[in-house]
PDB file of N, CA and C in Angstrom:
ATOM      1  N   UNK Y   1      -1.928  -5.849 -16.751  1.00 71.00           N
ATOM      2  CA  UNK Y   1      -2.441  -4.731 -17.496  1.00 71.00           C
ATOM      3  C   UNK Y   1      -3.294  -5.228 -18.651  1.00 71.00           C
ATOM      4  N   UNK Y   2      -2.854  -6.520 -19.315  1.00 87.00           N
ATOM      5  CA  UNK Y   2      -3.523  -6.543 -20.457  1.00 87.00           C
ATOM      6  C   UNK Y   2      -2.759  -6.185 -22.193  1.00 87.00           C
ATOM      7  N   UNK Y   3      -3.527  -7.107 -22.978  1.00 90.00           N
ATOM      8  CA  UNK Y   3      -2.903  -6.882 -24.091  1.00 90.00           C
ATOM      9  C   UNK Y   3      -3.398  -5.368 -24.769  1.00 90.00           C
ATOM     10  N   UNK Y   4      -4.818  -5.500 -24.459  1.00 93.00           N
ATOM     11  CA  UNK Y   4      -5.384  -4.134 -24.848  1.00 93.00           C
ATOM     12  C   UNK Y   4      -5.194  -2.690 -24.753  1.00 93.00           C
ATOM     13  N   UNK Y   5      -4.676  -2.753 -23.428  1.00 88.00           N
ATOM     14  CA  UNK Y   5      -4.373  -1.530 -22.762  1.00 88.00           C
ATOM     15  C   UNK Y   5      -2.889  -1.566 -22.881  1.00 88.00           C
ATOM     16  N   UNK Y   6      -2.070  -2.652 -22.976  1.00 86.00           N
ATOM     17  CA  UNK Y   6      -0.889  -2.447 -23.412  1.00 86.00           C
ATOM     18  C   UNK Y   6      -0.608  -1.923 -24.993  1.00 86.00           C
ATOM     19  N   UNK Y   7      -1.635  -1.972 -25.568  1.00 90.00           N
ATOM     20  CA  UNK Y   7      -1.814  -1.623 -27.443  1.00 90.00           C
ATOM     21  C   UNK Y   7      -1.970  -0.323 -27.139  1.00 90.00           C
ATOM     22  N   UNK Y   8      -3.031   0.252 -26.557  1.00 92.00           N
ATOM     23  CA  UNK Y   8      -2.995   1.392 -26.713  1.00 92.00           C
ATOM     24  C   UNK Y   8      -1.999   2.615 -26.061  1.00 92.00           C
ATOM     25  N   UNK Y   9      -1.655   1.930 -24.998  1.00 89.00           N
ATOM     26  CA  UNK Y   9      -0.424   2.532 -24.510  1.00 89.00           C
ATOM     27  C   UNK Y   9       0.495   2.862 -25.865  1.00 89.00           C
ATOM     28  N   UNK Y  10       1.026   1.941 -26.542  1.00 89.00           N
ATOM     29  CA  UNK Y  10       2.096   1.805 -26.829  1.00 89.00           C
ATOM     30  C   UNK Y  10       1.465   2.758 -28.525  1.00 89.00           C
ATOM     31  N   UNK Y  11       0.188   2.739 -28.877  1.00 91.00           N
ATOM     32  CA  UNK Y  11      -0.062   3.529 -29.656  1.00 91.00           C
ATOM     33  C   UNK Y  11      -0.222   5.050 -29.096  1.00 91.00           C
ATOM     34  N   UNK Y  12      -0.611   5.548 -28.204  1.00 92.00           N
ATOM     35  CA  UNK Y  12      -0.392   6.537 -27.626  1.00 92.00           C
ATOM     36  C   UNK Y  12       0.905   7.391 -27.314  1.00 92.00           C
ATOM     37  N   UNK Y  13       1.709   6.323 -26.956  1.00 91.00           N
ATOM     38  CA  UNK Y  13       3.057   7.019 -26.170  1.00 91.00           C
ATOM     39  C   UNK Y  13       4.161   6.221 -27.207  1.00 91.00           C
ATOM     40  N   UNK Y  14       4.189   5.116 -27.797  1.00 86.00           N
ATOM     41  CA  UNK Y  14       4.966   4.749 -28.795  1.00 86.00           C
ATOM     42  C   UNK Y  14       6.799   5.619 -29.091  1.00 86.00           C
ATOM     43  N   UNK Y  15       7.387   4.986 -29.000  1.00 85.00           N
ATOM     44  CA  UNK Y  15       8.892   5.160 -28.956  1.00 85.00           C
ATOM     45  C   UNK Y  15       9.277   6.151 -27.974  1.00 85.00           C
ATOM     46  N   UNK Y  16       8.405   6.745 -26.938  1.00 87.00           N
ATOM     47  CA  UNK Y  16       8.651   7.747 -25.465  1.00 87.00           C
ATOM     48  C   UNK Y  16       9.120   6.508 -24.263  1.00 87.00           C
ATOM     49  N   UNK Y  17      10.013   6.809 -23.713  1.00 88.00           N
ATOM     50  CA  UNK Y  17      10.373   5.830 -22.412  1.00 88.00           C
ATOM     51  C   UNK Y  17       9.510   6.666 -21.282  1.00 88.00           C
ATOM     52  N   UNK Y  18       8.257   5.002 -20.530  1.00 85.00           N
ATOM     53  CA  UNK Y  18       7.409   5.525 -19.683  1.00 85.00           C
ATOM     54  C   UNK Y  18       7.858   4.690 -18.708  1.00 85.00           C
ATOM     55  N   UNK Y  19       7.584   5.685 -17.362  1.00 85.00           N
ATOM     56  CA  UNK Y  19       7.714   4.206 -16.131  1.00 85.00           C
ATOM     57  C   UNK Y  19       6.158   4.918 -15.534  1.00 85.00           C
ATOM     58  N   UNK Y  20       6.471   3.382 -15.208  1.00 80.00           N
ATOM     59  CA  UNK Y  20       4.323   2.975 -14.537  1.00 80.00           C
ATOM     60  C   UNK Y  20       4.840   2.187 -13.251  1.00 80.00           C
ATOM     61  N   UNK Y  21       4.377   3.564 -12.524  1.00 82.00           N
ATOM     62  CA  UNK Y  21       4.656   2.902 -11.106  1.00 82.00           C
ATOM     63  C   UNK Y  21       3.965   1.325 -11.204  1.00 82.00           C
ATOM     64  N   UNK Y  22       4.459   0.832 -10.067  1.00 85.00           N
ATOM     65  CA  UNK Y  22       3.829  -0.739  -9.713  1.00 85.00           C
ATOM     66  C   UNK Y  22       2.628  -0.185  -8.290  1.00 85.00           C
ATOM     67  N   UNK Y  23       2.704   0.496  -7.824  1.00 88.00           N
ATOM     68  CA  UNK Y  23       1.570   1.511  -7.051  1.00 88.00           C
ATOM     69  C   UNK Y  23       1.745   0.663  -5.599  1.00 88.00           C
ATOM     70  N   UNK Y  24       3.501   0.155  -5.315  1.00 90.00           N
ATOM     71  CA  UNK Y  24       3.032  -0.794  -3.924  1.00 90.00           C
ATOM     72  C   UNK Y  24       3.132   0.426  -2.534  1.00 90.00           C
ATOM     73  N   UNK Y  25       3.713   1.489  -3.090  1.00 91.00           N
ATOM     74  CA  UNK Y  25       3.823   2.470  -1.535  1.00 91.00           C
ATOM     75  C   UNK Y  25       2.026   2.955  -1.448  1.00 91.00           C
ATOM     76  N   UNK Y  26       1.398   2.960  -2.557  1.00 92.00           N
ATOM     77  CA  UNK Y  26      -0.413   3.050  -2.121  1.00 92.00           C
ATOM     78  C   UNK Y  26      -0.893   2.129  -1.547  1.00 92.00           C
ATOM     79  N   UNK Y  27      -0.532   0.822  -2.065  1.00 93.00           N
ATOM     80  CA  UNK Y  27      -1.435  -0.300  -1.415  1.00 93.00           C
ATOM     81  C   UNK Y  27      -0.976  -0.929  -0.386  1.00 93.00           C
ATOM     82  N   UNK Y  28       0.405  -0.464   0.321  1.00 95.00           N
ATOM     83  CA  UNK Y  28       0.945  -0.389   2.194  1.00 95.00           C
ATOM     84  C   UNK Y  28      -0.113   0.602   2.813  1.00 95.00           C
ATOM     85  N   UNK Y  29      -0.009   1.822   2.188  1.00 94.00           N
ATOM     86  CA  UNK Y  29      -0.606   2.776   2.794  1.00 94.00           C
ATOM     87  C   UNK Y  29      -1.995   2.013   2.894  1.00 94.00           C
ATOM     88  N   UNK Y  30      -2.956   1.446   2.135  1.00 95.00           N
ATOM     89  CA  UNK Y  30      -4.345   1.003   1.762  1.00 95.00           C
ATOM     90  C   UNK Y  30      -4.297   0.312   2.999  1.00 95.00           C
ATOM     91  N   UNK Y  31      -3.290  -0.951   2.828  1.00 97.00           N
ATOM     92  CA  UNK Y  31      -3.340  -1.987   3.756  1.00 97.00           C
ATOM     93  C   UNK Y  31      -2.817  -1.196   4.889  1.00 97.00           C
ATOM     94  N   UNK Y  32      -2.461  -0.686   5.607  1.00 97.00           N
ATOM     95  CA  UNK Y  32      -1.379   0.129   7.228  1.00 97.00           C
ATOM     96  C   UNK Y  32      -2.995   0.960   7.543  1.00 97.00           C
ATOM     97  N   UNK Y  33      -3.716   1.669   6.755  1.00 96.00           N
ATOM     98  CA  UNK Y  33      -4.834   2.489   6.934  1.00 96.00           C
ATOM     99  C   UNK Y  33      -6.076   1.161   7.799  1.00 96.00           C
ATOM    100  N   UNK Y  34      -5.864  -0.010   6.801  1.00 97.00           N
ATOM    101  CA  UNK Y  34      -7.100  -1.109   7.390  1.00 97.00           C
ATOM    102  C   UNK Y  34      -6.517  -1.470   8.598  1.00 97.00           C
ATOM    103  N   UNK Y  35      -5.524  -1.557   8.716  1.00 97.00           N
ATOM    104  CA  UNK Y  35      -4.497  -2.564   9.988  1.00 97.00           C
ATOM    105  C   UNK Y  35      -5.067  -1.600  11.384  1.00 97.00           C
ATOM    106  N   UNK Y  36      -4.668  -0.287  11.432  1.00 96.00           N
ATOM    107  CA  UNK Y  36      -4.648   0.572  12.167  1.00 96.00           C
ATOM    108  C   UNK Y  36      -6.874   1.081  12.495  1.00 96.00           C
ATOM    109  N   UNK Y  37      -7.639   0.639  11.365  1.00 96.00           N
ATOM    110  CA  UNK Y  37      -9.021   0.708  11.983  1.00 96.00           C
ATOM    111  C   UNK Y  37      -9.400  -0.632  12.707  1.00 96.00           C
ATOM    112  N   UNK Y  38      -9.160  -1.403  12.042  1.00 97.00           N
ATOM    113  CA  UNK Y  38      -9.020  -3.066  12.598  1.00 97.00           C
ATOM    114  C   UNK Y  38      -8.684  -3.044  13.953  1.00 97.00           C
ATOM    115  N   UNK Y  39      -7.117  -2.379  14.286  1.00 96.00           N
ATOM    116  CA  UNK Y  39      -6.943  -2.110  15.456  1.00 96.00           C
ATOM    117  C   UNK Y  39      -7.909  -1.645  16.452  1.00 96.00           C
ATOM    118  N   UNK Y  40      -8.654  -0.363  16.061  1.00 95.00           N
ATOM    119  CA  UNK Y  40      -9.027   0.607  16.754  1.00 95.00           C
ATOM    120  C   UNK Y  40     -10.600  -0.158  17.182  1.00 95.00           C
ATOM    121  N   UNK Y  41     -10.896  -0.949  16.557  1.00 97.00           N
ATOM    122  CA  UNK Y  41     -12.409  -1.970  16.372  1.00 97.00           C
ATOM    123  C   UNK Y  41     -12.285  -3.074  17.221  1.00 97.00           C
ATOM    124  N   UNK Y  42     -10.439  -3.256  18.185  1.00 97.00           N
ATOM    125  CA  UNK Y  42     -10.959  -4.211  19.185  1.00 97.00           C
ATOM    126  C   UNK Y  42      -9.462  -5.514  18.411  1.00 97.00           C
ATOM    127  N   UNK Y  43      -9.383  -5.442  17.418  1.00 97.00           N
ATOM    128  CA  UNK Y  43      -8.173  -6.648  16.785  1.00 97.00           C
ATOM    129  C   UNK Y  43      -6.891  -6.814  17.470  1.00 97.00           C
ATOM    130  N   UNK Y  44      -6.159  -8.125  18.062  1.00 97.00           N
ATOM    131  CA  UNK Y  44      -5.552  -7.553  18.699  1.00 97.00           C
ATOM    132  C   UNK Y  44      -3.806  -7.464  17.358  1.00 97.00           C
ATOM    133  N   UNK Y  45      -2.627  -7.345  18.081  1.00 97.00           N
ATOM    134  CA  UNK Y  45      -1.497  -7.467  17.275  1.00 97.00           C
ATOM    135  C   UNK Y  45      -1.276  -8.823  16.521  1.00 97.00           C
ATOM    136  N   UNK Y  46      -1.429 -10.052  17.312  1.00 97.00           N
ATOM    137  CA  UNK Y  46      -1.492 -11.616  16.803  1.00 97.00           C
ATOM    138  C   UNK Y  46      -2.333 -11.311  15.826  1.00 97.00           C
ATOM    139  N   UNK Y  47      -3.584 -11.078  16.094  1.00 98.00           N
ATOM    140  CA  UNK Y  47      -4.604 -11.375  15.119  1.00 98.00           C
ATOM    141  C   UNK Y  47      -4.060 -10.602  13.821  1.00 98.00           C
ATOM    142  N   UNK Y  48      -3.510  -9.070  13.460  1.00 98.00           N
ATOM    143  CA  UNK Y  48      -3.534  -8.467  12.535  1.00 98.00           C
ATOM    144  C   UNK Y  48      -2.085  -8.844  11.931  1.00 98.00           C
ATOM    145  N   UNK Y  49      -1.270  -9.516  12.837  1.00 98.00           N
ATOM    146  CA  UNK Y  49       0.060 -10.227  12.089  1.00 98.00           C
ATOM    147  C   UNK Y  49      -0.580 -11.597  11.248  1.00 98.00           C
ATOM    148  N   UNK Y  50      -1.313 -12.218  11.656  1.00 98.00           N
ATOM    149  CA  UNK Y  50      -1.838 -13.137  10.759  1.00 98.00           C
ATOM    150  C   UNK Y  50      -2.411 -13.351  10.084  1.00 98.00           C
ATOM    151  N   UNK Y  51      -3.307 -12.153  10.175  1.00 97.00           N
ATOM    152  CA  UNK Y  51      -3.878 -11.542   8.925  1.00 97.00           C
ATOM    153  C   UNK Y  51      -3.640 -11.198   7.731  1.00 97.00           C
ATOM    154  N   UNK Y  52      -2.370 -10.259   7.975  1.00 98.00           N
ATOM    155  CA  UNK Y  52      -1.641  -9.965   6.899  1.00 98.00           C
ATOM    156  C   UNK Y  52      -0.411 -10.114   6.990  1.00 98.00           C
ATOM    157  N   UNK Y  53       0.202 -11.061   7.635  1.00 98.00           N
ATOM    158  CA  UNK Y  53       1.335 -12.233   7.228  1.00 98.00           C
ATOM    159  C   UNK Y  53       2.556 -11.228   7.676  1.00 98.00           C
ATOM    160  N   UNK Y  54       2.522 -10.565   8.789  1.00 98.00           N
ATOM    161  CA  UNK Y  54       3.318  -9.687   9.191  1.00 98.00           C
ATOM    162  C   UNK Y  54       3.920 -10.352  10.505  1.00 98.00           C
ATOM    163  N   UNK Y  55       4.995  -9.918  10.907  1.00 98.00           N
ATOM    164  CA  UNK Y  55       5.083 -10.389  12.673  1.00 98.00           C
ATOM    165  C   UNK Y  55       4.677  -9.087  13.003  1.00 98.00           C
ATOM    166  N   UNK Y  56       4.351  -9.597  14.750  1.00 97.00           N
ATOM    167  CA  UNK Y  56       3.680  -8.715  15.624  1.00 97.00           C
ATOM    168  C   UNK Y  56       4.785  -7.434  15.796  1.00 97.00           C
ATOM    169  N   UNK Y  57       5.983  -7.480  15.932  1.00 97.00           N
ATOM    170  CA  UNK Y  57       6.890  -6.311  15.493  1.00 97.00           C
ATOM    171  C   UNK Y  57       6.496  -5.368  14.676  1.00 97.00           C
ATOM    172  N   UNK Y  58       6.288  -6.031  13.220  1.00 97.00           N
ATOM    173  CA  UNK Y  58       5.589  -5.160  12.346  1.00 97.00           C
ATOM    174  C   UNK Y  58       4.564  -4.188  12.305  1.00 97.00           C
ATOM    175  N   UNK Y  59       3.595  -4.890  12.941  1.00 97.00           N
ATOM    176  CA  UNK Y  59       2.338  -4.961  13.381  1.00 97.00           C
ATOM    177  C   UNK Y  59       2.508  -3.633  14.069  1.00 97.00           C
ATOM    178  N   UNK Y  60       3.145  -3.452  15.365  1.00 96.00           N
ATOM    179  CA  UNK Y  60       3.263  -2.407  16.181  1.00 96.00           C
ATOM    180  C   UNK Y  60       4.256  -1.233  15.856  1.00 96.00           C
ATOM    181  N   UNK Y  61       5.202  -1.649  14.829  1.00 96.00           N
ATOM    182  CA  UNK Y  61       5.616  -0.455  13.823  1.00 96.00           C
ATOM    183  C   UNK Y  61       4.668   0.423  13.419  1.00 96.00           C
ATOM    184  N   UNK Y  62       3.896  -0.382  12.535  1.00 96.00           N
ATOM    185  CA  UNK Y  62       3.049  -0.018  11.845  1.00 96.00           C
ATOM    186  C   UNK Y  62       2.070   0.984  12.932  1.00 96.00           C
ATOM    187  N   UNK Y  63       1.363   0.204  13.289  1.00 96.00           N
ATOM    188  CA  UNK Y  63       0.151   1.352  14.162  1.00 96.00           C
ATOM    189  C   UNK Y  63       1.263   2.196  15.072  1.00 96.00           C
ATOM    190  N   UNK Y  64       2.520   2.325  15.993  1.00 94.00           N
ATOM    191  CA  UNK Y  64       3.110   3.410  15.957  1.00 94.00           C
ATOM    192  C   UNK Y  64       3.054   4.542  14.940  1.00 94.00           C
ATOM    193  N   UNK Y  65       3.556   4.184  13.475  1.00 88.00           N
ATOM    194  CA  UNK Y  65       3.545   5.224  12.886  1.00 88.00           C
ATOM    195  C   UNK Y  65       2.982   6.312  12.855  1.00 88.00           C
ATOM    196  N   UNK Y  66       1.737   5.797  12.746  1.00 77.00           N
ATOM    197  CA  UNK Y  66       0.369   6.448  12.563  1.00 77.00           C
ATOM    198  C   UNK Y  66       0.108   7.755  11.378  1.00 77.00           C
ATOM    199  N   UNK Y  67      -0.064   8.765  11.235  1.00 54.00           N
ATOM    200  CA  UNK Y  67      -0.381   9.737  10.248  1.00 54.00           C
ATOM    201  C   UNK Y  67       1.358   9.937   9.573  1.00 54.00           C
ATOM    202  N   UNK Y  68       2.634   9.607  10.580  1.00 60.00           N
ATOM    203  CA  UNK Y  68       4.075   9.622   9.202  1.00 60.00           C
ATOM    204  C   UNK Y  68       4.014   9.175   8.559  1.00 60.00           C
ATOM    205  N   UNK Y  69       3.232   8.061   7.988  1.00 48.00           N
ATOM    206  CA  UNK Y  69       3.969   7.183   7.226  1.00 48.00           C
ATOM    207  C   UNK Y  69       3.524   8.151   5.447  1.00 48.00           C
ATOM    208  N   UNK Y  70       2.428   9.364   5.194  1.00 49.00           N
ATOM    209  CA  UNK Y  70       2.337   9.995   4.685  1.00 49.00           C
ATOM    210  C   UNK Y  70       3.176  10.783   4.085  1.00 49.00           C
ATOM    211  N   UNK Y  71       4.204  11.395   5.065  1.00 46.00           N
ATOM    212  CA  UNK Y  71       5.428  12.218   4.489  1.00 46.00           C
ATOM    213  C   UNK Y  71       6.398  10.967   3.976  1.00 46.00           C
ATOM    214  N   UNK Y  72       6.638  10.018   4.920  1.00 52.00           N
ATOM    215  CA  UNK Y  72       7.407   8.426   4.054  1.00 52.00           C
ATOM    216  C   UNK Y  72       7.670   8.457   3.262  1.00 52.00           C
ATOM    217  N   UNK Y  73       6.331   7.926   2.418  1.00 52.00           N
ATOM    218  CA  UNK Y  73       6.131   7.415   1.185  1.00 52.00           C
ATOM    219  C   UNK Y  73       5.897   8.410   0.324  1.00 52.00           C
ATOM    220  N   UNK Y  74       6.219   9.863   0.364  1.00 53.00           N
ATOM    221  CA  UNK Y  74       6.002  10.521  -0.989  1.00 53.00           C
ATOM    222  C   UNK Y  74       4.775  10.988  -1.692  1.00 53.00           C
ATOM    223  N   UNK Y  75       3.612  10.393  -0.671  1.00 53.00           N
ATOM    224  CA  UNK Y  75       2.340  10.563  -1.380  1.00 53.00           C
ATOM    225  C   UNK Y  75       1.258  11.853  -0.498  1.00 53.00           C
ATOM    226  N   UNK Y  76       0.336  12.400  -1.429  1.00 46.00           N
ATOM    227  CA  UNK Y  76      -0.233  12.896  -0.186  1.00 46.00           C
ATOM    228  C   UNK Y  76      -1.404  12.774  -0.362  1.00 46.00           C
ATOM    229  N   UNK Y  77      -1.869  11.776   0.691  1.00 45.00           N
ATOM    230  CA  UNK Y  77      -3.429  11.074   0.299  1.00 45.00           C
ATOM    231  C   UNK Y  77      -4.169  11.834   0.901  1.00 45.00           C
TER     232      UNK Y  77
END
């Protein structure tokens, strides 16, 4: 975040208890969204497990899911 933006935080919101997401259920979704066009462009499961350091299990979790993983995670992109 930074010292800066941690200053003003803390001048802004100062003695209020804040939680700041860490934003990792967006950036699965970010990354599961690339995995699944990658797919669709010809990539096969090996290739996108090694890509992003997944096993091929994963891999085919993942593009199973397909549009659930939206209700999942709580978000609605």
């Amino acid at each position: 975040m930074g010292w800066e933006a941690a200053r003003n935080i803390a001048d802004e919101f100062g003695g209020e208890r804040l939680e700041i997401p860490k934003g990792d259920g967006y950036w699965r979704h970010v990354r599961n969204q690339r995995m699944r066009r990658e797919r669709a462009q010809g990539a096969t499961r090996a290739e996108l497990a090694a890509r992003y350091h997944l096993t091929e299990r994963q891999v085919t979790n993942i593009l199973r899911e397909g549009n659930s993983a939206r209700t999942q995670t709580g978000f609605d992109w």
